[in-house]
Amino acid sequence: MSLDVTQILLSAQSADGSVRKHAEESLKQFQEQNLPGFLLSLSTELANNEKPEESRRLAGLILKNALDAKEQHRKSELFQRWLTLDAGVKAQIKSMLLQTLSSPVASARSTSSQVIAKIAGIEIPQKLWPELIASLLSNIHQVQPNVKQATLETLGYLCEEVSPEAVDQDQVNKILTAVVQGMNASEGNSEVRLAATRALYNALGFAQVNFSNDMERDYIMRVVCEATQSPEVKIRQAAFECLVAISSTYYDKLATYMQDIFNITAKAVRGDEESVALQAIEFWSSICDEEIDILDEYSSEFTADSDVPCYYFIKQALPALVPMLLETLLKQEDDQDLDEGAWNLAMAGGTCLGLVARTVGDDIVPLVMPFVEENITKPDWRHREAATYAFGSILEGPSADKLTPLVNVALNFMLSALVKDPNNHVKDTTAWTLGRIFEFLHGSALETAPVITAENCQQILTVLLQSMKDVPNVAEKACGALYFLAQGYVDAGSASPLSPFFQDIVQALLVTSHREDAGESRLRTAAYETLNEVVRCSTEETAPIVMQLVPVIMMELHQTLEAGKLSTDEREKRSDLQGLLCGCLQVIIQKLGGMESTKFSFLQYADQMMDLFLRVFACRNATVHEEAMLAIGALAYAAGSNFAKYMAQFYQYLEMGLQNFEEYQVCAITVGVVGDLCRALEDKILPYCDGIMTQLLKDLSSNQLHRSVKPPTFSCFGDIALAIGENFEKYLIYAMPMLQSAADLSAHTTAADDEMLDYTNQLRNGILEAYSGILQGFKSSPKTQLLMPYAPHILQFLDALHNGKDMDDSVMKTAIGVLGDLADTLGVHAGPLINQSTSSKQFLDECLSSDDPLVKESADWARIAISRAVSG
């Protein structure tokens, strides 16, 4: 097939849509008809220095996309596809790519680096391409700086793509040597030095052994610290990025370097370019993160032997660190409060100060308060804003005893500033700080005397409601403060201090959500989120006002559905609004449907509400579907068996949700709603179970569905079995083998990291909930015997979990519950099996003596059921 690949690649970037489309079609056709030829001609294009830069860059990009994808299942397809390609073709492609590293054109070298790393990511773990690293390292000794630079860049990308286990230590040492030498101040070419510094950032995960050796570690640290002093700003920034990465990966190896690091970060924060100074602050934020995690582990009783000791670096640096951070707060930008994505020195300094407060607690207060007192009344707005920001930043971490007296003094001042300060920045930060006061120093859990009293509550509300009329960014922060004010009264029982003002609060929030400029600074979203929280935390006393809100919100949702033809931008805005309104109705349904006094009169709206939700589903938008689905789940829960009349219309959307693999959050929420429906409808859900079970089984066997949906899907089997009892019989032959294979897999997973362990425990919990629901569903049915063949496997699963020793409390509670359910449902038939089970007695004893009351309660019940089964 003779094609002018160069011309097609150039046409694929043409400004003319039809030319572009035609070229894309040709490329697609070429790829489908002759993949080896296609990939080979792309690598030839990339390697040819005679060709235009644009066609070479695109050739490399297409090549890279032929090797990797974001979605896991597509990624493994592409991996397999590459591995099965003809060995001769692969060798040619790899040779072209390595040759391109010496191209005089920078973009071709860089693209080639990325493609080589992608291939390495596929091949090195399979023990293929063993000569790659050696051939890259031989390039390092080349005279031309562009070859050196490209090779270091490739090594950096390679370390990003390949996991450290796949490379042997001897090669790791050689890579690190090459990279660190390239970073040395003696390296005359700044492009080479920059590529080496960026490569080290990616290679740090490989350096475990080297960081355990004092001499090697000293050398690496010296070179990194020297690079932070380079005359080139990009190198300084990259070197600080390395320090940030080192602070989290090798926290326990830093003690001897901290004084030097403090000096270089302080110098950068006070005098370097912003991009460098931000990384220097990030180093300290990262150390705080590490120490907060370690101290959290210290305080949780079962892991008192934390793997890493806390070196209290932040505590030691406090006297010098806090003044440095306070200085940064005065470096605000003029319009940072209007730009949602703004990030600058002042914001980074305030964020770090907040982390320092969480790390050291009370010790920070005396270091910050003089700065607050000195600056809070100065004529220059920057000083007033910095003082307010500093105060707001230290409200999480120190004890309520330490903060309450200060807040009592500051509160009136802040309320007055929020109304009277002439500067918007100051008002914005003041409202934010009030929100932090209400979040951390208000609520029934606090031991100290309340900051908010019957006397000042009215004044606070008056100020916040007035502030909601201010410019959008200030109004949004005022909504946020009101949100936390309401949240603090969630346990107020029947007498919430907000009740007398409830009508005014609701009214003000509705007015705010309708402002012309509510689209700015997330104001509309904040108004609805706050309205939801105010409703959620309200008491029975104000239920009639919440009831009046129902037709108002329904009317607003109705109006969004009546809108005519809209532009893409308007459609997006409409979807956002629909999502907010459905979310609001969900909270109202939970509130009014959950109180006996209002449930009956509220359910008169159910028909209209359901009608609106079904119309919302007709507008195909994922976020709105999530919110509408959650609202329907709440409505089903409130309406109970009366919800059955909506099922015929609603079922098609339920099925669509269960089939929605792409937007997996919608799928997960829909699975949750199936659970709500089972609890509401009980056996009235039976006519829909074939369809639901078919879809759930498909979801579980799909490799395209995000793994997070699998645990709730298993647990949903249990909900269905509980609802339809012995009618679950026809699903046993499909559901049980699937549960068994998932159980085997999850019992023997050794989790590589905390995230994997959390997921494994969620999966175990879902499987156990399924078993529990199925066992309970068949209890006292003549068909109980159908479950006997599955009992030995269930007990083996429980044994394996007990022997694995990595269950969390919730799995333990569900697991001991399943043992009880097994004994309770199968009675005397289960007795001999339980007696034979290797660890059930030991497991029961452990649960009976657990500190967790829920585990203990579950175990008490199981003990009774087991003793009945065993003695019967």
Short mmCIF file of N, CA and C in Angstrom, two decimals, residues 587-717:
data_model
loop_
_atom_site.label_atom_id
_atom_site.label_comp_id
_atom_site.label_asym_id
_atom_site.label_seq_id
_atom_site.Cartn_x
_atom_site.Cartn_y
_atom_site.Cartn_z
N VAL A 587 -32.56 15.69 49.83
CA VAL A 587 -32.42 16.01 51.26
C VAL A 587 -33.79 16.26 51.88
N ILE A 588 -34.67 16.95 51.13
CA ILE A 588 -36.02 17.23 51.65
C ILE A 588 -36.80 15.92 51.83
N ILE A 589 -36.67 15.00 50.86
CA ILE A 589 -37.37 13.71 50.95
C ILE A 589 -36.91 12.96 52.20
N GLN A 590 -35.56 12.95 52.41
CA GLN A 590 -35.05 12.24 53.58
C GLN A 590 -35.55 12.86 54.87
N LYS A 591 -35.65 14.19 54.87
CA LYS A 591 -36.07 14.89 56.10
C LYS A 591 -37.55 14.63 56.38
N LEU A 592 -38.39 14.96 55.39
CA LEU A 592 -39.84 14.90 55.63
C LEU A 592 -40.36 13.46 55.62
N GLY A 593 -39.71 12.62 54.78
CA GLY A 593 -40.14 11.22 54.73
C GLY A 593 -39.69 10.44 55.95
N GLY A 594 -38.74 11.01 56.70
CA GLY A 594 -38.19 10.30 57.86
C GLY A 594 -38.88 10.68 59.17
N MET A 595 -39.83 11.64 59.14
CA MET A 595 -40.51 12.03 60.38
C MET A 595 -41.97 11.61 60.28
N GLU A 596 -42.44 10.93 61.31
CA GLU A 596 -43.84 10.45 61.28
C GLU A 596 -44.82 11.61 61.10
N SER A 597 -44.48 12.76 61.73
CA SER A 597 -45.44 13.88 61.72
C SER A 597 -45.66 14.46 60.32
N THR A 598 -44.66 14.28 59.41
CA THR A 598 -44.79 14.92 58.10
C THR A 598 -44.90 13.92 56.95
N LYS A 599 -44.59 12.66 57.25
CA LYS A 599 -44.46 11.67 56.17
C LYS A 599 -45.72 11.60 55.30
N PHE A 600 -46.86 11.52 55.96
CA PHE A 600 -48.10 11.29 55.21
C PHE A 600 -48.40 12.47 54.28
N SER A 601 -48.37 13.68 54.84
CA SER A 601 -48.72 14.84 53.99
C SER A 601 -47.66 15.06 52.91
N PHE A 602 -46.41 14.74 53.22
CA PHE A 602 -45.35 14.91 52.23
C PHE A 602 -45.55 13.99 51.03
N LEU A 603 -45.96 12.74 51.29
CA LEU A 603 -46.05 11.76 50.21
C LEU A 603 -47.14 12.10 49.20
N GLN A 604 -47.96 13.11 49.50
CA GLN A 604 -48.92 13.57 48.49
C GLN A 604 -48.20 14.15 47.26
N TYR A 605 -46.98 14.57 47.48
CA TYR A 605 -46.20 15.13 46.34
C TYR A 605 -45.48 14.05 45.53
N ALA A 606 -45.53 12.80 46.00
CA ALA A 606 -44.67 11.76 45.41
C ALA A 606 -44.90 11.59 43.91
N ASP A 607 -46.19 11.57 43.49
CA ASP A 607 -46.48 11.36 42.07
C ASP A 607 -45.81 12.42 41.20
N GLN A 608 -46.02 13.69 41.60
CA GLN A 608 -45.46 14.79 40.79
C GLN A 608 -43.94 14.73 40.78
N MET A 609 -43.39 14.39 41.94
CA MET A 609 -41.94 14.36 42.07
C MET A 609 -41.35 13.28 41.16
N MET A 610 -41.98 12.11 41.22
CA MET A 610 -41.49 10.99 40.41
C MET A 610 -41.57 11.34 38.93
N ASP A 611 -42.64 12.03 38.57
CA ASP A 611 -42.82 12.45 37.19
C ASP A 611 -41.66 13.35 36.74
N LEU A 612 -41.29 14.28 37.63
CA LEU A 612 -40.18 15.18 37.31
C LEU A 612 -38.87 14.40 37.16
N PHE A 613 -38.62 13.47 38.10
CA PHE A 613 -37.37 12.72 38.04
C PHE A 613 -37.29 11.92 36.74
N LEU A 614 -38.41 11.32 36.34
CA LEU A 614 -38.39 10.53 35.09
C LEU A 614 -38.11 11.43 33.90
N ARG A 615 -38.62 12.67 33.95
CA ARG A 615 -38.34 13.59 32.84
C ARG A 615 -36.86 14.02 32.85
N VAL A 616 -36.28 14.11 34.06
CA VAL A 616 -34.86 14.47 34.15
C VAL A 616 -34.00 13.38 33.48
N PHE A 617 -34.41 12.11 33.66
CA PHE A 617 -33.65 11.02 33.04
C PHE A 617 -33.65 11.13 31.52
N ALA A 618 -34.70 11.72 31.00
CA ALA A 618 -34.78 11.84 29.54
C ALA A 618 -33.70 12.81 29.01
N CYS A 619 -33.25 13.77 29.86
CA CYS A 619 -32.10 14.62 29.46
C CYS A 619 -30.86 13.81 29.81
N ARG A 620 -30.13 13.39 28.82
CA ARG A 620 -29.04 12.46 29.11
C ARG A 620 -27.80 13.19 29.62
N ASN A 621 -27.64 13.20 30.91
CA ASN A 621 -26.44 13.83 31.47
C ASN A 621 -26.06 13.10 32.76
N ALA A 622 -24.79 12.69 32.83
CA ALA A 622 -24.40 11.78 33.91
C ALA A 622 -24.58 12.36 35.31
N THR A 623 -24.12 13.62 35.53
CA THR A 623 -24.21 14.14 36.91
C THR A 623 -25.66 14.26 37.34
N VAL A 624 -26.53 14.66 36.40
CA VAL A 624 -27.94 14.81 36.76
C VAL A 624 -28.53 13.43 37.06
N HIS A 625 -28.11 12.43 36.29
CA HIS A 625 -28.61 11.07 36.54
C HIS A 625 -28.23 10.61 37.94
N GLU A 626 -27.00 10.92 38.35
CA GLU A 626 -26.58 10.53 39.71
C GLU A 626 -27.51 11.14 40.74
N GLU A 627 -27.72 12.45 40.63
CA GLU A 627 -28.53 13.15 41.63
C GLU A 627 -29.98 12.66 41.62
N ALA A 628 -30.54 12.47 40.39
CA ALA A 628 -31.94 12.03 40.29
C ALA A 628 -32.07 10.61 40.85
N MET A 629 -31.08 9.77 40.57
CA MET A 629 -31.10 8.39 41.06
C MET A 629 -31.10 8.37 42.59
N LEU A 630 -30.23 9.21 43.18
CA LEU A 630 -30.16 9.27 44.65
C LEU A 630 -31.50 9.75 45.23
N ALA A 631 -32.10 10.72 44.55
CA ALA A 631 -33.38 11.25 45.04
C ALA A 631 -34.46 10.17 44.97
N ILE A 632 -34.45 9.38 43.89
CA ILE A 632 -35.44 8.31 43.74
C ILE A 632 -35.23 7.24 44.81
N GLY A 633 -33.96 6.94 45.10
CA GLY A 633 -33.67 5.99 46.18
C GLY A 633 -34.28 6.47 47.49
N ALA A 634 -34.12 7.76 47.77
CA ALA A 634 -34.68 8.33 49.01
C ALA A 634 -36.20 8.27 48.99
N LEU A 635 -36.79 8.54 47.82
CA LEU A 635 -38.25 8.52 47.70
C LEU A 635 -38.79 7.10 47.92
N ALA A 636 -38.09 6.12 47.35
CA ALA A 636 -38.52 4.72 47.52
C ALA A 636 -38.48 4.35 49.00
N TYR A 637 -37.43 4.79 49.66
CA TYR A 637 -37.28 4.46 51.08
C TYR A 637 -38.44 5.07 51.88
N ALA A 638 -38.81 6.32 51.51
CA ALA A 638 -39.89 7.01 52.24
C ALA A 638 -41.26 6.40 51.89
N ALA A 639 -41.47 6.05 50.62
CA ALA A 639 -42.80 5.60 50.19
C ALA A 639 -43.05 4.12 50.52
N GLY A 640 -41.95 3.36 50.76
CA GLY A 640 -42.13 1.94 51.08
C GLY A 640 -42.81 1.20 49.94
N SER A 641 -43.71 0.28 50.29
CA SER A 641 -44.28 -0.59 49.25
C SER A 641 -45.15 0.19 48.26
N ASN A 642 -45.56 1.41 48.62
CA ASN A 642 -46.35 2.22 47.67
C ASN A 642 -45.54 2.63 46.45
N PHE A 643 -44.23 2.47 46.53
CA PHE A 643 -43.39 2.88 45.40
C PHE A 643 -43.60 1.95 44.20
N ALA A 644 -44.21 0.77 44.46
CA ALA A 644 -44.37 -0.23 43.40
C ALA A 644 -45.07 0.36 42.17
N LYS A 645 -45.96 1.34 42.39
CA LYS A 645 -46.73 1.85 41.24
C LYS A 645 -45.86 2.62 40.25
N TYR A 646 -44.66 3.02 40.67
CA TYR A 646 -43.78 3.76 39.74
C TYR A 646 -42.84 2.84 38.98
N MET A 647 -42.76 1.59 39.41
CA MET A 647 -41.70 0.72 38.88
C MET A 647 -41.80 0.50 37.37
N ALA A 648 -43.02 0.37 36.86
CA ALA A 648 -43.16 0.07 35.43
C ALA A 648 -42.49 1.15 34.59
N GLN A 649 -42.70 2.42 35.00
CA GLN A 649 -42.10 3.53 34.22
C GLN A 649 -40.61 3.69 34.53
N PHE A 650 -40.27 3.45 35.79
CA PHE A 650 -38.90 3.74 36.22
C PHE A 650 -37.92 2.65 35.78
N TYR A 651 -38.43 1.43 35.57
CA TYR A 651 -37.51 0.30 35.38
C TYR A 651 -36.51 0.52 34.24
N GLN A 652 -36.98 1.10 33.11
CA GLN A 652 -36.05 1.27 31.98
C GLN A 652 -34.83 2.12 32.36
N TYR A 653 -35.06 3.13 33.24
CA TYR A 653 -33.94 4.01 33.63
C TYR A 653 -33.03 3.29 34.63
N LEU A 654 -33.64 2.43 35.44
CA LEU A 654 -32.85 1.64 36.39
C LEU A 654 -31.91 0.74 35.59
N GLU A 655 -32.45 0.13 34.55
CA GLU A 655 -31.65 -0.77 33.73
C GLU A 655 -30.53 0.01 33.01
N MET A 656 -30.90 1.21 32.50
CA MET A 656 -29.88 2.04 31.85
C MET A 656 -28.74 2.35 32.81
N GLY A 657 -29.10 2.67 34.04
CA GLY A 657 -28.07 3.00 35.05
C GLY A 657 -27.16 1.82 35.31
N LEU A 658 -27.75 0.62 35.39
CA LEU A 658 -26.95 -0.58 35.65
C LEU A 658 -26.06 -0.93 34.45
N GLN A 659 -26.44 -0.43 33.27
CA GLN A 659 -25.63 -0.72 32.07
C GLN A 659 -24.57 0.35 31.81
N ASN A 660 -24.55 1.39 32.64
CA ASN A 660 -23.70 2.53 32.34
C ASN A 660 -22.26 2.30 32.83
N PHE A 661 -21.48 1.55 32.01
CA PHE A 661 -20.10 1.25 32.39
C PHE A 661 -19.22 2.49 32.33
N GLU A 662 -19.49 3.36 31.34
CA GLU A 662 -18.58 4.50 31.13
C GLU A 662 -18.62 5.42 32.35
N GLU A 663 -19.84 5.83 32.72
CA GLU A 663 -19.94 6.72 33.89
C GLU A 663 -20.22 5.84 35.10
N TYR A 664 -19.13 5.21 35.60
CA TYR A 664 -19.33 4.13 36.56
C TYR A 664 -19.95 4.62 37.88
N GLN A 665 -19.80 5.95 38.18
CA GLN A 665 -20.43 6.44 39.41
C GLN A 665 -21.95 6.29 39.33
N VAL A 666 -22.49 6.53 38.11
CA VAL A 666 -23.94 6.37 37.92
C VAL A 666 -24.31 4.90 38.17
N CYS A 667 -23.48 4.01 37.65
CA CYS A 667 -23.73 2.57 37.82
C CYS A 667 -23.71 2.22 39.32
N ALA A 668 -22.72 2.72 40.04
CA ALA A 668 -22.59 2.40 41.47
C ALA A 668 -23.80 2.92 42.25
N ILE A 669 -24.22 4.14 41.92
CA ILE A 669 -25.37 4.72 42.63
C ILE A 669 -26.64 3.93 42.32
N THR A 670 -26.77 3.49 41.05
CA THR A 670 -27.95 2.72 40.66
C THR A 670 -28.00 1.39 41.42
N VAL A 671 -26.84 0.77 41.59
CA VAL A 671 -26.77 -0.47 42.37
C VAL A 671 -27.27 -0.20 43.80
N GLY A 672 -26.86 0.95 44.35
CA GLY A 672 -27.33 1.33 45.70
C GLY A 672 -28.84 1.52 45.73
N VAL A 673 -29.39 2.09 44.65
CA VAL A 673 -30.84 2.32 44.59
C VAL A 673 -31.59 0.98 44.50
N VAL A 674 -31.00 -0.01 43.82
CA VAL A 674 -31.64 -1.33 43.80
C VAL A 674 -31.80 -1.82 45.25
N GLY A 675 -30.77 -1.58 46.07
CA GLY A 675 -30.86 -1.95 47.49
C GLY A 675 -32.01 -1.21 48.18
N ASP A 676 -32.12 0.10 47.92
CA ASP A 676 -33.23 0.89 48.52
C ASP A 676 -34.58 0.31 48.10
N LEU A 677 -34.68 -0.04 46.80
CA LEU A 677 -35.94 -0.58 46.27
C LEU A 677 -36.29 -1.91 46.94
N CYS A 678 -35.27 -2.76 47.13
CA CYS A 678 -35.51 -4.05 47.79
C CYS A 678 -36.07 -3.83 49.19
N ARG A 679 -35.48 -2.86 49.92
CA ARG A 679 -35.95 -2.63 51.29
C ARG A 679 -37.35 -2.04 51.29
N ALA A 680 -37.66 -1.21 50.26
CA ALA A 680 -38.96 -0.54 50.22
C ALA A 680 -40.05 -1.49 49.73
N LEU A 681 -39.76 -2.23 48.67
CA LEU A 681 -40.82 -3.00 48.00
C LEU A 681 -40.93 -4.43 48.51
N GLU A 682 -39.86 -4.94 49.13
CA GLU A 682 -39.79 -6.34 49.54
C GLU A 682 -40.21 -7.23 48.36
N ASP A 683 -41.19 -8.16 48.57
CA ASP A 683 -41.42 -9.09 47.46
C ASP A 683 -42.12 -8.47 46.25
N LYS A 684 -42.53 -7.20 46.36
CA LYS A 684 -43.14 -6.56 45.18
C LYS A 684 -42.10 -6.25 44.10
N ILE A 685 -40.83 -6.46 44.43
CA ILE A 685 -39.80 -6.20 43.41
C ILE A 685 -39.61 -7.43 42.52
N LEU A 686 -40.25 -8.54 42.91
CA LEU A 686 -40.05 -9.81 42.20
C LEU A 686 -40.19 -9.73 40.67
N PRO A 687 -41.24 -9.05 40.13
CA PRO A 687 -41.37 -9.05 38.66
C PRO A 687 -40.15 -8.47 37.94
N TYR A 688 -39.35 -7.68 38.65
CA TYR A 688 -38.23 -6.99 37.97
C TYR A 688 -36.90 -7.69 38.23
N CYS A 689 -36.93 -8.76 39.05
CA CYS A 689 -35.66 -9.35 39.51
C CYS A 689 -34.88 -10.04 38.39
N ASP A 690 -35.58 -10.67 37.44
CA ASP A 690 -34.84 -11.34 36.36
C ASP A 690 -33.94 -10.34 35.65
N GLY A 691 -34.55 -9.21 35.28
CA GLY A 691 -33.79 -8.18 34.56
C GLY A 691 -32.66 -7.63 35.40
N ILE A 692 -32.95 -7.36 36.68
CA ILE A 692 -31.92 -6.77 37.55
C ILE A 692 -30.77 -7.75 37.76
N MET A 693 -31.11 -9.00 38.09
CA MET A 693 -30.05 -10.00 38.33
C MET A 693 -29.19 -10.21 37.08
N THR A 694 -29.85 -10.27 35.91
CA THR A 694 -29.10 -10.47 34.67
C THR A 694 -28.06 -9.36 34.52
N GLN A 695 -28.51 -8.12 34.76
CA GLN A 695 -27.62 -6.99 34.58
C GLN A 695 -26.50 -6.99 35.63
N LEU A 696 -26.83 -7.33 36.89
CA LEU A 696 -25.81 -7.36 37.94
C LEU A 696 -24.75 -8.42 37.62
N LEU A 697 -25.19 -9.58 37.13
CA LEU A 697 -24.24 -10.63 36.78
C LEU A 697 -23.34 -10.19 35.63
N LYS A 698 -23.95 -9.45 34.67
CA LYS A 698 -23.15 -8.92 33.54
C LYS A 698 -22.11 -7.93 34.06
N ASP A 699 -22.56 -7.06 34.98
CA ASP A 699 -21.64 -6.06 35.54
C ASP A 699 -20.43 -6.75 36.18
N LEU A 700 -20.72 -7.82 36.92
CA LEU A 700 -19.63 -8.47 37.65
C LEU A 700 -18.67 -9.19 36.71
N SER A 701 -19.18 -9.69 35.57
CA SER A 701 -18.25 -10.42 34.70
C SER A 701 -17.58 -9.51 33.68
N SER A 702 -17.92 -8.21 33.72
CA SER A 702 -17.33 -7.30 32.73
C SER A 702 -15.95 -6.86 33.20
N ASN A 703 -14.99 -6.80 32.27
CA ASN A 703 -13.68 -6.26 32.68
C ASN A 703 -13.60 -4.77 32.35
N GLN A 704 -14.73 -4.23 31.86
CA GLN A 704 -14.72 -2.80 31.53
C GLN A 704 -15.23 -1.94 32.68
N LEU A 705 -15.93 -2.58 33.61
CA LEU A 705 -16.55 -1.80 34.68
C LEU A 705 -15.51 -1.50 35.76
N HIS A 706 -15.51 -0.28 36.24
CA HIS A 706 -14.57 0.13 37.28
C HIS A 706 -14.71 -0.77 38.51
N ARG A 707 -13.57 -1.14 39.09
CA ARG A 707 -13.63 -2.15 40.16
C ARG A 707 -14.45 -1.68 41.37
N SER A 708 -14.54 -0.36 41.58
CA SER A 708 -15.22 0.12 42.80
C SER A 708 -16.70 -0.24 42.81
N VAL A 709 -17.27 -0.60 41.64
CA VAL A 709 -18.70 -0.91 41.60
C VAL A 709 -18.94 -2.36 42.04
N LYS A 710 -17.88 -3.17 42.08
CA LYS A 710 -18.11 -4.60 42.33
C LYS A 710 -18.56 -4.91 43.77
N PRO A 711 -17.91 -4.33 44.81
CA PRO A 711 -18.38 -4.66 46.17
C PRO A 711 -19.88 -4.37 46.39
N PRO A 712 -20.37 -3.13 46.03
CA PRO A 712 -21.81 -2.92 46.25
C PRO A 712 -22.70 -3.83 45.40
N THR A 713 -22.18 -4.29 44.25
CA THR A 713 -22.98 -5.17 43.40
C THR A 713 -23.17 -6.53 44.07
N PHE A 714 -22.10 -7.06 44.67
CA PHE A 714 -22.24 -8.31 45.42
C PHE A 714 -23.24 -8.13 46.56
N SER A 715 -23.07 -7.03 47.29
CA SER A 715 -23.92 -6.80 48.44
C SER A 715 -25.39 -6.70 48.02
N CYS A 716 -25.61 -6.25 46.78
CA CYS A 716 -26.96 -6.12 46.24
C CYS A 716 -27.64 -7.50 46.09
N PHE A 717 -26.86 -8.56 45.80
CA PHE A 717 -27.43 -9.92 45.78
C PHE A 717 -28.14 -10.20 47.10
#
